[in-house]
Amino acid sequence: MTWSTWLAWVLVSASVPVFCTIAASAIGKPVTRSAGYPKLIVLGLFLLVAFSLIAPPLMQGFVLKRVLPRLSVTAWFFCILLSAVLWFVLAFGEGVTLIQAGARIQRQLQLVAESRMRAGTFDIFSLPWTSFLQWVFMSSAVTSLIPSLALGMASRRRGATMIFLIAAIVAALVSAVVELLYGLSYDRHLFKDWAAPLNGLSWIDRVHVLIGRAGIGAVWGATTAIAMVLVTRLRDDTSAPSAWTFAIHRRRRLACVLCAPLLFALLAPFAGYLAGPRGLVAGAPELRRTVSPTPSKDSSQGEAVLTYSHDVALSIAPTSAVRMAPDGQSAIVRTADNALVQVDIATGRSLRQLAGPLDPYDRYAIAWSPDGRYLALRSGGAASPIPNTNYRHRDSRVRLYALPDLSLAGEFAGSEQTCFESDASESLMFSADSGSLWLICSQYLAPKPDDPIAIRIEVPAMRMRDVRRYGAGNESGLAHGLKRIGDAVWACQSPYSRKPFRIYDLTHGRQVVTVSMPLELIGNLTSQTAGSCQLDENSIRHEFCGIPPRVPAGAAPASSICRTLTFDTRTGSLIGSVDAGDRRAPFRSPGRPNSVTSDRGLSVEAFWQENSKAGEIVVRDSATGRERQRIVAVAQRPLQMSSDGRWLMTVTIYGNALRLYRVNL
C-alpha cells in the first residue's frame, strides 16, 4: 500500500458524507409548478442524486482494487448496495428500529452535552457515553459485515475479515465522538443527520458544513486505513522499500499512520472556519478593524451637550442588559463571569453583587419599582419537560430585593398556573403603585385560549394573585412586551401570519384594541417589531421591512424599504404611513445610524463600521432634528439616559465596556 493509495482512500472516505448531503439536498429541493422548465429541473436533480449515490462506492472500489487486486469493483458496489438496503430497513422498518433508537440516544447525549456547556460544567469524560457507543457499535457491526467479508475474501488472509470489521467499528466509534464534538464547538448543523439537506442555507454556510462533514469522513477513512496498512504489511519486509510505500516497521511511518485520524480531526474545523461565515469572507473587515487605530480621546464639534466622564471598572458580558435605577445613582450590569452587579454611576465602581452567577445562556429581566423601594430580578427556574418533545421549559423565578442595600425580600418560584420564562424585551414590570408585579408568560407552541398571557404577583408577599388568558385572541401569536400606561400595565400581542395586533389591559382585565394589518400597505413586508412594543396612550407604531406591494419582480433588490405604520390606540385605525427608504441587509446607508436613543428632548444617534474601531455620536434636537453636537470616539452604542437626565450610558461595540457621559442641559 503506497502513500498515494492511502491518501486516495482518505479523500474518498471524506467525500462520502459530502455526496450523501448533496443527494439529500437534491431530493429535498422544492420545485414549484411556476418554475421555468420544471421537468428539466427535476431531471437534473434526479441525475445529481443518482451520481451522488453511485460515485462513492465506485471510487472506493477502484482505490481498494489497487491494494487488493483480487477485489472486483462490481462486487464491491453490490456489497455497499446491500449494506445500504440493510440500513434503510433498520431505519424505516416497523416499530422502533435500531437506527431510530440510536437517533434518540444520540439526541439525548447532545442535549446533556449542551446543557452542561451552558452551565460551564462540560467534561467530555463525564458524558453518558455508554448507550451511545453501544448503539454505534451494533449499527456499525451490522452494516459493515458484508463489505468486510468481501475485503477478507479478496485479501485471502486468515483473519482479515475480522480485522476489517473491527477497523470499521473502531472508525465508526471515533467518528461518532468527533461528530459530537464538532457539533458542540464547530457548527450545530452537524447535529443533524449526515444526510440532512442544506436547502435554505447560504452558500458560505453550505461550504462550511460540508467541510465539517468531510472532516468526519476523513477521520473514518484514516482510521480504517490503519487496518488496510496492517493487512498489506503483515510480512515484516526489512528490505529497502520504495519511499512511497508504507513501512510500518519504521517508527516514524507507523506513528504517522496512527496519528493521521487526530490530524484530520483537527484540520477540518480550521478549514471549515476559513470557509465559514466568520472565516475568509469576514476576515478582511475583521483584519482592518484589528489594525485600525482606537481614538485616544473624544473629539467634539458643536455644543458640549455630552462630556465624557469615565468607564465602568468592570468587564461586562457581550449580551449585558443594563438597567439604571430610578434615582439615577446606580445601575445593574451583567459581568463577563455572568454575575449581576450593582454599579455606582458616579464612580463606575461595583457596589455589591445582586445574585449568584447566572447560566451563560440564561435569560433574565430586571425591573425597578416606581416608588424606589424594590428591585425585581426574573431568571430561569426549574426545567420542565415539554410533552411529546425532547425539549424543556424553564419555569419563571422572580427574586425581590429591597433598597438601598438590596437584601432579599421575597421570592416566587413556579405555581400551579404554568408561566414559563419569556424572551420578551419587557417581560417583567411593576404596577404603577408598586404593589404588584406582572410577568409575561411564554409557550413552546402557538398559544391556546386557556394559556396565560401574564400573571400578577403580590409585592412583597410574592404570592400569585391574578391570571390573564389569551381567550379568543390566541391566534395572533405570543405576547411580546409590557408597557405601563397611566395606572395600568398593558401587554402587546404581536401580529402573526397576517393576524391582527392586540393590546390587553392586564390591570383591568380587558382588551384595549384590536388592530387589523392593512394588507394593501404591508404586502410582502415582514414585521420587524417582534420583541418590542412601540405604543403610548395615543398611538401604536409598527415597522415592516421588505419588498413593497405592486413592485415588479425584477426591481425587487433595489426596492427594499422599511415602512412605519401608525395606528390610533383607541380605535385601531390607521393614521400614518412613512417609508424610511432602502434598508437592505447587510448593506447600510451611510446616512442611517446604527443605533438611536431619545430622552430629555435629545436624540442620540450612533454610527460605526464593521472594519473600524472608531465611530461617531451625533446629538440632535428631538423636535426639530437640528444637530447640536458631533463626537468622534470609539465605536459605541447608547444604552440609556438616567432618570434625572444627568448621565448617558453607552457600550463599546467591540470591547464590551460601559462608559458614561455627563449630560449638560
C-alpha positions in Angstrom: 0.0 0.0 0.0 1.5 3.3 -1.1 1.1 6.8 0.3 -0.8 7.9 -2.8 -3.3 5.0 -2.3 -3.6 5.7 1.4 -4.4 9.4 0.6 -6.8 8.5 -2.1 -8.7 6.3 0.3 -8.9 9.1 2.9 -10.2 11.5 0.3 -12.8 9.1 -1.0 -14.0 8.5 2.6 -14.2 12.2 3.1 -16.4 12.6 0.0 -18.9 10.0 1.2 -20.8 12.3 3.6 -20.5 15.2 1.1 -22.1 13.2 -1.6 -24.8 12.0 0.8 -25.6 15.6 1.8 -25.8 16.6 -1.9 -28.1 13.8 -2.7 -30.4 14.6 0.3 -30.4 18.3 -0.7 -31.4 17.5 -4.3 -34.2 15.2 -3.1 -35.5 17.9 -0.7 -35.2 20.7 -3.2 -38.7 22.2 -3.8 -39.6 22.7 -7.4 -42.8 24.7 -7.9 -45.0 24.4 -11.0 -44.4 28.0 -11.8 -40.7 27.5 -12.1 -39.2 27.7 -15.6 -38.7 24.3 -17.2 -39.8 22.3 -14.2 -39.4 18.9 -15.9 -35.8 19.7 -16.9 -35.0 20.8 -13.3 -36.5 17.6 -11.9 -34.4 15.5 -14.4 -31.3 17.4 -13.4 -31.9 16.8 -9.8 -32.6 13.1 -10.4 -29.3 12.8 -12.3 -27.5 14.6 -9.4 -29.0 12.2 -6.9 -28.1 9.2 -9.0 -24.5 10.4 -9.4 -24.1 11.2 -5.7 -25.3 7.7 -4.7 -23.3 5.8 -7.3 -20.0 7.6 -7.3 -18.7 7.0 -3.7 -18.8 3.1 -3.8 -17.3 3.1 -7.3 -14.5 5.3 -6.2 -13.9 3.2 -3.1 -13.8 0.1 -5.2 -11.2 1.5 -7.6 -9.0 2.6 -4.7 -9.3 -0.8 -2.9 -8.5 -2.7 -6.1 -5.1 -1.1 -6.1 -4.5 -2.6 -2.6 -6.3 -5.9 -3.2 -6.1 -6.7 -6.9 -8.4 -9.7 -6.5 -11.3 -7.4 -5.4 -14.0 -6.9 -8.0 -15.2 -3.3 -8.3 -18.7 -4.6 -9.3 -18.8 -7.0 -6.4 -17.8 -4.2 -4.0 -20.5 -1.9 -5.4 -23.2 -4.5 -4.8 -21.9 -5.2 -1.3 -22.3 -1.5 -0.5 -25.7 -1.6 -2.1 -26.8 -4.5 0.1 -25.5 -2.6 3.2 -27.4 0.5 2.2 -30.6 -1.6 1.8 -30.0 -3.1 5.2 -29.5 0.4 6.7 -32.8 1.6 5.2 -34.6 -1.5 6.6 -33.2 -0.7 10.1 -34.0 3.0 9.7 -37.6 2.8 8.3 -38.9 -0.6 9.5 -42.0 -1.0 11.6 -41.7 -0.3 15.3 -38.7 1.3 17.0 -35.8 0.1 14.8 -32.1 0.1 15.7 -31.4 3.3 13.8 -34.4 5.1 15.2 -33.5 4.1 18.8 -29.9 5.2 18.2 -31.1 8.6 16.9 -32.9 9.1 20.2 -29.9 8.1 22.2 -27.7 10.4 20.2 -30.1 13.3 20.7 -30.2 12.7 24.4 -26.4 12.8 24.6 -26.3 16.0 22.6 -28.9 17.6 25.0 -26.8 16.6 28.0 -23.7 18.0 26.5 -25.4 21.3 25.5 -26.9 21.8 29.0 -23.5 21.1 30.7 -21.8 23.5 28.3 -24.3 26.2 29.2 -23.8 25.5 32.9 -20.0 25.7 32.5 -19.5 22.1 33.7 -18.8 20.4 30.4 -16.4 17.5 30.7 -16.1 15.1 27.8 -15.3 12.1 30.0 -18.4 12.7 32.3 -20.9 12.4 29.5 -23.2 9.3 29.4 -21.3 7.6 26.5 -22.2 4.0 27.2 -25.6 3.7 25.5 -24.5 5.9 22.6 -21.3 3.9 21.9 -23.1 0.6 22.3 -25.6 1.8 19.6 -22.7 2.9 17.3 -21.0 -0.5 17.9 -24.1 -2.5 17.0 -25.2 -0.5 14.0 -21.7 -0.4 12.5 -21.2 -4.1 13.1 -24.4 -4.9 11.2 -23.9 -2.5 8.3 -20.1 -3.2 7.9 -20.3 -7.0 7.9 -21.0 -7.6 4.2 -18.2 -5.2 2.9 -15.7 -6.7 5.5 -16.5 -10.2 4.1 -15.8 -9.0 0.6 -12.5 -7.5 1.6 -11.5 -10.5 3.6 -12.1 -12.9 0.7 -10.2 -10.6 -1.7 -7.2 -10.5 0.6 -7.1 -14.3 1.1 -5.5 -13.8 4.5 -6.7 -15.6 7.6 -8.5 -13.3 10.0 -8.6 -10.4 7.5 -12.4 -10.2 7.6 -12.3 -9.8 11.4 -9.6 -7.1 11.1 -11.6 -5.1 8.6 -14.8 -5.5 10.6 -13.0 -4.3 13.8 -11.5 -1.4 11.9 -14.9 -0.3 10.6 -16.4 -0.5 14.1 -13.5 1.4 15.7 -13.6 4.0 12.9 -17.3 4.5 13.5 -16.8 5.0 17.2 -14.1 7.5 16.7 -16.0 9.4 14.0 -19.2 9.5 16.2 -17.2 11.1 19.1 -15.6 13.6 16.6 -19.1 14.4 15.2 -20.5 15.2 18.6 -17.5 17.5 19.4 -17.8 19.2 16.0 -21.5 19.8 16.7 -20.8 21.4 20.1 -17.8 23.6 19.1 -17.8 23.8 15.3 -21.3 24.0 13.8 -24.8 23.0 15.1 -25.9 21.9 11.6 -23.7 18.9 12.2 -26.0 17.8 14.9 -28.4 16.9 12.1 -28.3 13.6 10.3 -25.3 13.2 7.9 -27.8 13.3 5.0 -29.6 16.3 6.3 -30.3 18.6 3.3 -28.7 22.1 3.2 -31.6 23.8 1.4 -32.2 27.2 2.7 -28.6 27.9 3.8 -26.3 30.4 2.2 -23.5 29.1 0.0 -21.0 30.1 2.6 -22.8 28.1 5.3 -23.2 25.1 2.9 -19.4 25.0 2.3 -18.8 25.5 6.0 -21.0 22.5 6.9 -19.7 20.3 4.1 -16.1 20.8 5.1 -17.0 19.7 8.6 -18.8 16.6 7.4 -15.9 15.8 5.1 -13.6 16.0 8.1 -15.7 13.4 9.9 -15.5 11.2 6.8 -11.7 11.7 6.6 -11.3 10.6 10.3 -13.3 7.4 9.4 -11.1 6.8 6.3 -7.8 7.4 8.2 -8.8 5.1 11.0 -9.9 2.3 8.7 -6.7 2.8 6.6 -4.7 1.6 9.6 -6.3 -1.9 9.2 -5.5 -1.8 5.4 -1.9 -1.0 6.2 -1.7 -3.8 8.7 -3.1 -6.3 6.3 -0.9 -5.4 3.4 2.2 -5.2 5.6 1.8 -8.3 7.7 5.1 -9.6 6.4 7.9 -7.7 8.1 9.7 -6.8 4.9 13.0 -5.4 6.1 14.3 -4.9 2.6 14.6 -1.3 1.4 11.0 -0.5 0.4 10.1 2.3 -2.0 10.0 5.7 -0.5 6.3 5.9 -1.4 5.4 2.6 0.3 4.3 2.2 3.9 6.9 0.6 6.0 5.3 0.2 9.4 8.4 -1.4 10.9 9.8 2.1 10.8 8.7 4.1 13.8 8.1 7.4 12.1 5.9 6.0 9.4 4.0 3.9 11.9 3.5 7.0 14.1 2.3 8.9 11.0 -0.3 6.3 10.2 -1.6 6.1 13.8 -1.8 9.9 14.3 -3.5 10.6 11.0 -7.1 10.5 12.3 -6.3 13.0 15.0 -4.6 15.3 12.4 -7.6 15.2 10.1 -10.0 15.8 13.1 -8.0 19.0 13.9 -7.6 20.3 10.4 -11.2 20.0 9.3 -12.5 22.6 11.8 -9.8 25.0 10.8 -10.5 24.7 7.1 -14.2 25.0 7.8 -13.7 28.1 9.8 -11.8 29.7 6.9 -14.6 28.8 4.5 -17.4 29.6 7.0 -19.3 32.8 7.6 -16.7 34.1 10.0 -13.7 32.9 8.0 -12.1 34.4 4.9 -15.3 36.3 4.0 -15.4 38.2 7.2 -11.6 38.1 7.7 -10.8 41.2 5.7 -13.2 43.5 7.7 -12.0 42.0 11.0 -8.4 42.4 10.0 -8.9 46.0 9.0 -10.7 46.6 12.3 -7.9 45.0 14.3 -5.3 47.2 12.8 -7.5 50.4 12.8 -6.5 52.9 15.5 -8.6 53.4 18.6 -9.3 57.1 19.3 -7.2 58.0 22.3 -9.8 60.6 23.4 -13.1 62.0 22.1 -13.1 64.8 19.5 -16.2 67.0 19.7 -17.7 69.6 17.5 -20.6 71.9 18.2 -22.2 72.3 21.6 -20.9 70.5 24.7 -24.1 68.6 25.3 -22.3 65.4 26.1 -19.0 65.3 28.0 -17.0 62.0 28.5 -16.7 61.2 32.2 -15.4 57.7 32.9 -15.7 54.0 32.1 -17.3 51.4 34.4 -14.5 49.5 36.1 -15.9 46.0 35.2 -15.6 43.6 32.3 -19.2 43.1 31.1 -20.8 40.2 29.2 -21.3 40.7 25.5 -25.1 40.5 25.9 -25.3 42.5 29.0 -28.6 44.3 29.6 -28.1 47.4 31.7 -30.9 48.8 33.9 -30.4 52.2 35.6 -32.1 52.8 39.0 -34.9 55.4 39.1 -32.8 57.7 41.2 -30.1 57.8 38.5 -27.3 56.8 41.0 -26.7 53.1 40.2 -27.3 50.5 37.6 -27.4 46.7 37.3 -25.0 45.2 34.8 -24.1 41.6 33.9 -20.3 41.0 34.1 -18.1 38.7 32.0 -18.4 35.9 34.6 -22.3 36.2 34.4 -22.8 37.8 37.7 -25.3 40.6 38.2 -23.6 43.6 39.9 -24.8 46.9 41.2 -22.6 49.7 39.9 -22.2 53.2 41.2 -22.8 55.5 38.2 -20.8 58.5 39.6 -17.6 56.4 40.1 -18.1 53.4 37.8 -17.2 51.0 40.7 -19.1 48.0 41.8 -21.1 48.2 45.0 -22.4 44.7 45.5 -23.4 41.5 43.7 -27.1 41.0 43.2 -27.2 37.3 42.8 -25.1 34.2 42.1 -23.7 33.7 38.6 -26.3 33.0 36.0 -26.2 30.3 33.4 -24.2 31.6 30.4 -27.3 31.3 28.2 -29.8 32.2 30.9 -32.3 35.0 30.0 -33.1 37.5 32.7 -35.1 40.7 33.2 -34.8 43.5 35.8 -37.4 46.0 36.9 -37.2 48.8 39.5 -40.4 49.7 41.4 -41.8 53.2 40.7 -41.6 54.1 44.4 -37.9 53.2 44.5 -38.3 50.6 47.3 -37.7 47.4 45.4 -35.8 45.7 42.5 -37.1 42.6 40.9 -35.0 40.0 39.1 -36.5 37.4 36.8 -34.4 34.4 35.7 -34.9 30.8 34.7 -36.1 28.4 37.3 -36.5 24.7 37.3 -36.7 22.9 33.9 -40.0 21.1 33.0 -40.2 18.6 30.1 -42.5 19.6 27.1 -44.8 16.7 26.3 -44.0 14.7 23.2 -40.7 16.5 22.6 -37.1 16.4 23.6 -37.2 20.0 24.8 -37.7 21.6 28.2 -39.3 24.7 29.5 -37.8 26.9 32.2 -40.2 27.9 34.9 -40.3 31.5 36.0 -38.3 32.5 39.0 -38.5 36.0 40.5 -36.5 37.4 43.3 -37.4 40.7 45.1 -34.7 42.8 46.6 -35.2 45.7 49.0 -33.3 49.0 48.5 -31.0 50.5 49.4 -28.9 47.5 50.5 -30.6 45.1 48.0 -31.4 42.5 50.7 -33.5 39.6 49.5 -37.1 40.4 50.5 -39.0 37.6 48.8 -39.0 35.0 46.0 -41.5 33.5 43.6 -40.7 30.2 42.0 -43.4 28.4 39.9 -47.0 27.9 40.7 -49.9 25.7 39.8 -50.5 28.1 36.8 -47.9 27.4 34.1 -45.9 30.6 33.4 -42.6 29.8 31.6 -39.8 32.2 31.1 -40.1 34.6 28.3 -37.5 36.3 26.0 -39.7 39.4 25.5 -37.9 42.7 25.8 -40.1 43.8 28.7 -41.2 40.5 30.4 -41.3 41.9 34.0 -43.0 45.1 35.2 -44.2 46.7 38.4 -47.7 48.2 38.7 -48.0 51.9 39.0 -48.5 51.7 42.8 -45.5 49.3 43.2 -47.9 46.8 44.9 -47.6 44.0 42.4 -45.5 42.5 39.6 -46.7 41.4 36.2 -44.9 38.6 34.3 -45.3 37.8 30.6 -45.7 34.0 30.1 -44.2 32.2 27.2 -45.3 29.0 25.4 -43.5 26.4 23.3 -46.1 26.4 20.6 -48.8 28.8 19.5 -50.9 29.8 22.5 -54.2 28.3 23.2 -57.2 30.2 24.6 -56.6 28.8 28.1 -52.9 29.7 28.1 -51.9 32.6 30.3 -50.7 35.8 28.8 -49.4 37.1 32.1 -49.7 36.6 35.9 -49.7 39.1 38.7 -47.6 38.6 41.8 -48.3 40.5 45.1 -45.4 42.6 46.4 -43.7 42.0 48.9 -45.5 38.7 49.7 -44.6 37.3 46.3 -47.9 35.3 46.0 -49.7 34.9 42.7 -53.0 36.9 42.6 -54.3 37.1 39.0 -54.0 35.2 35.8 -54.9 36.8 32.4 -55.5 34.4 29.5 -55.5 34.8 25.7 -59.1 33.8 25.1 -60.3 34.1 21.6 -57.4 36.3 20.6 -54.8 33.5 20.9 -54.4 33.1 17.1 -52.4 36.3 16.9 -49.3 34.8 18.4 -47.4 35.2 21.7 -47.4 38.4 23.8 -44.0 40.1 23.5 -43.8 43.0 25.8 -45.3 45.1 28.7 -45.9 48.8 28.9 -47.0 50.9 31.8 -49.7 53.3 30.6 -51.1 55.6 33.3 -52.1 53.5 36.2 -52.4 50.3 34.2 -50.0 47.7 32.7 -50.6 46.7 29.1 -49.4 43.7 27.2 -48.7 43.7 23.4 -49.6 40.7 21.3 -47.6 40.6 18.1 -49.2 40.1 14.7 -48.6 36.6 13.3 -49.3 35.3 9.8 -51.5 38.3 8.9 -53.4 38.1 12.1 -54.3 41.3 14.0 -52.2 43.0 16.6 -53.8 43.2 20.1 -53.3 45.2 23.2 -54.5 43.9 26.6 -55.0 46.0 29.7 -53.8 43.5 32.3 -54.6 45.6 35.3 -58.3 45.9 34.5 -58.7 42.6 32.6 -59.8 44.0 29.2 -58.8 44.1 25.6 -57.9 47.7 24.7 -57.9 47.4 20.9 -57.5 45.1 18.0 -55.5 46.4 15.1 -56.1 44.8 11.7 -53.0 45.0 9.5 -53.8 46.6 6.1 -52.6 44.1 3.5 -52.6 46.7 0.8 -49.8 48.6 2.7 -47.9 45.6 4.1 -47.8 43.3 1.0 -44.7 41.2 1.2 -43.2 43.3 4.0 -42.1 41.4 7.1 -42.7 42.8 10.6 -39.5 43.8 12.4 -41.2 44.8 15.7 -41.1 41.4 17.5 -39.6 41.8 20.9 -40.6 45.4 21.3 -43.8 47.3 22.0 -43.9 50.8 20.4 -47.0 52.4 21.8 -48.3 55.1 24.1 -51.8 56.3 25.1 -52.4 57.8 21.7 -50.6 55.8 19.0 -49.2 52.4 18.1 -46.2 52.1 15.7 -45.2 49.1 13.7 -42.3 48.8 11.3 -42.3 46.4 8.3 -39.4 45.8 6.0 -39.2 44.1 2.7 -40.5 44.5 -0.9 -43.4 46.9 -1.1 -46.6 45.8 -2.9 -47.0 46.2 -6.7 -43.3 46.2 -7.4 -42.1 44.3 -10.5 -40.1 41.2 -9.6 -37.0 42.4 -11.5 -36.8 45.5 -9.4 -37.0 43.7 -6.0 -33.4 44.1 -4.7 -33.4 47.9 -5.4 -36.9 48.5 -3.9 -36.5 47.1 -0.4 -37.9 49.5 2.1 -38.9 49.8 5.8 -42.4 51.2 6.3 -43.7 52.5 9.7 -47.4 52.3 10.1 -49.1 54.4 12.9 -52.4 53.4 14.4 -54.8 55.2 16.8 -54.6 53.4 20.3 -58.3 53.9 21.0 -59.8 52.9 17.6 -57.1 50.9 15.9 -57.5 52.9 12.7 -54.5 53.8 10.5 -53.4 57.4 11.0 -50.0 57.5 9.3 -47.6 55.7 7.0 -43.9 56.6 6.5 -41.3 54.9 4.2 -37.8 55.1 5.5 -36.0 54.1 2.3 -33.7 51.3 1.3 -32.6 49.2 4.3 -31.3 46.0 2.6 -29.1 43.8 4.7 -26.1 43.6 5.0 -25.8 47.0 3.3 -26.4 50.1 5.4 -26.9 53.6 4.1 -24.0 55.8 5.2 -26.5 58.3 6.5 -28.5 55.9 8.6 -27.4 55.5 12.3 -26.7 52.0 13.7 -28.4 52.9 17.0 -30.6 55.7 18.3 -32.0 56.6 21.8 -34.2 59.6 22.7 -34.9 61.3 26.0 -35.0 64.8 27.5 -35.7 66.3 24.2 -32.5 64.8 22.7 -31.9 62.2 20.0 -28.6 60.5 20.4 -27.5 58.7 17.1 -24.5 56.3 16.9 -22.6 55.5 13.7 -19.9 52.9 13.2 -18.5 50.5 10.6 -17.6 46.8 10.9 -14.0 47.5 9.7 -13.1 50.2 12.2 -13.0 50.6 16.0 -13.9 54.3 15.6 -17.4 55.7 15.5 -19.4 58.9 15.8 -22.1 60.1 18.1 -24.5 62.8 16.9 -26.7 64.6 19.3 -29.8 66.2 17.8 -32.8 68.1 19.0 -35.7 65.6 19.0 -38.3 68.1 17.9 -36.5 69.8 15.0 -33.8 67.3 14.1 -31.2 70.1 14.4 -27.6 68.8 15.0 -26.2 70.1 18.3 -23.0 68.0 18.7 -20.9 65.5 16.8 -18.4 63.4 18.7 -15.7 61.2 17.1 -14.8 58.4 19.5 -14.6 54.7 19.9 -17.5 52.8 18.2 -20.2 52.7 20.8 -24.0 52.3 21.2 -26.1 54.5 23.5 -28.0 52.4 26.1 -29.9 54.5 28.5 -30.2 58.0 30.0 -30.6 58.3 33.7 -33.9 59.4 35.0 -32.5 62.7 36.4 -31.1 63.5 32.9 -27.5 63.8 34.2 -25.9 60.7 32.7 -25.9 58.8 29.4 -24.5 55.3 29.4 -23.1 53.7 26.3 -21.5 50.3 25.5 -18.5 49.9 23.2 -19.2 47.7 20.2 -16.0 45.7 20.0 -14.7 46.0 23.6 -17.8 45.3 25.7 -17.1 48.1 28.0 -19.5 50.6 29.5 -18.8 54.3 29.5 -20.6 57.3 31.0 -21.1 60.8 29.6 -22.3 63.8 31.5 -25.4 65.4 30.0 -25.2 69.2 30.2 -28.6 70.7 29.7 
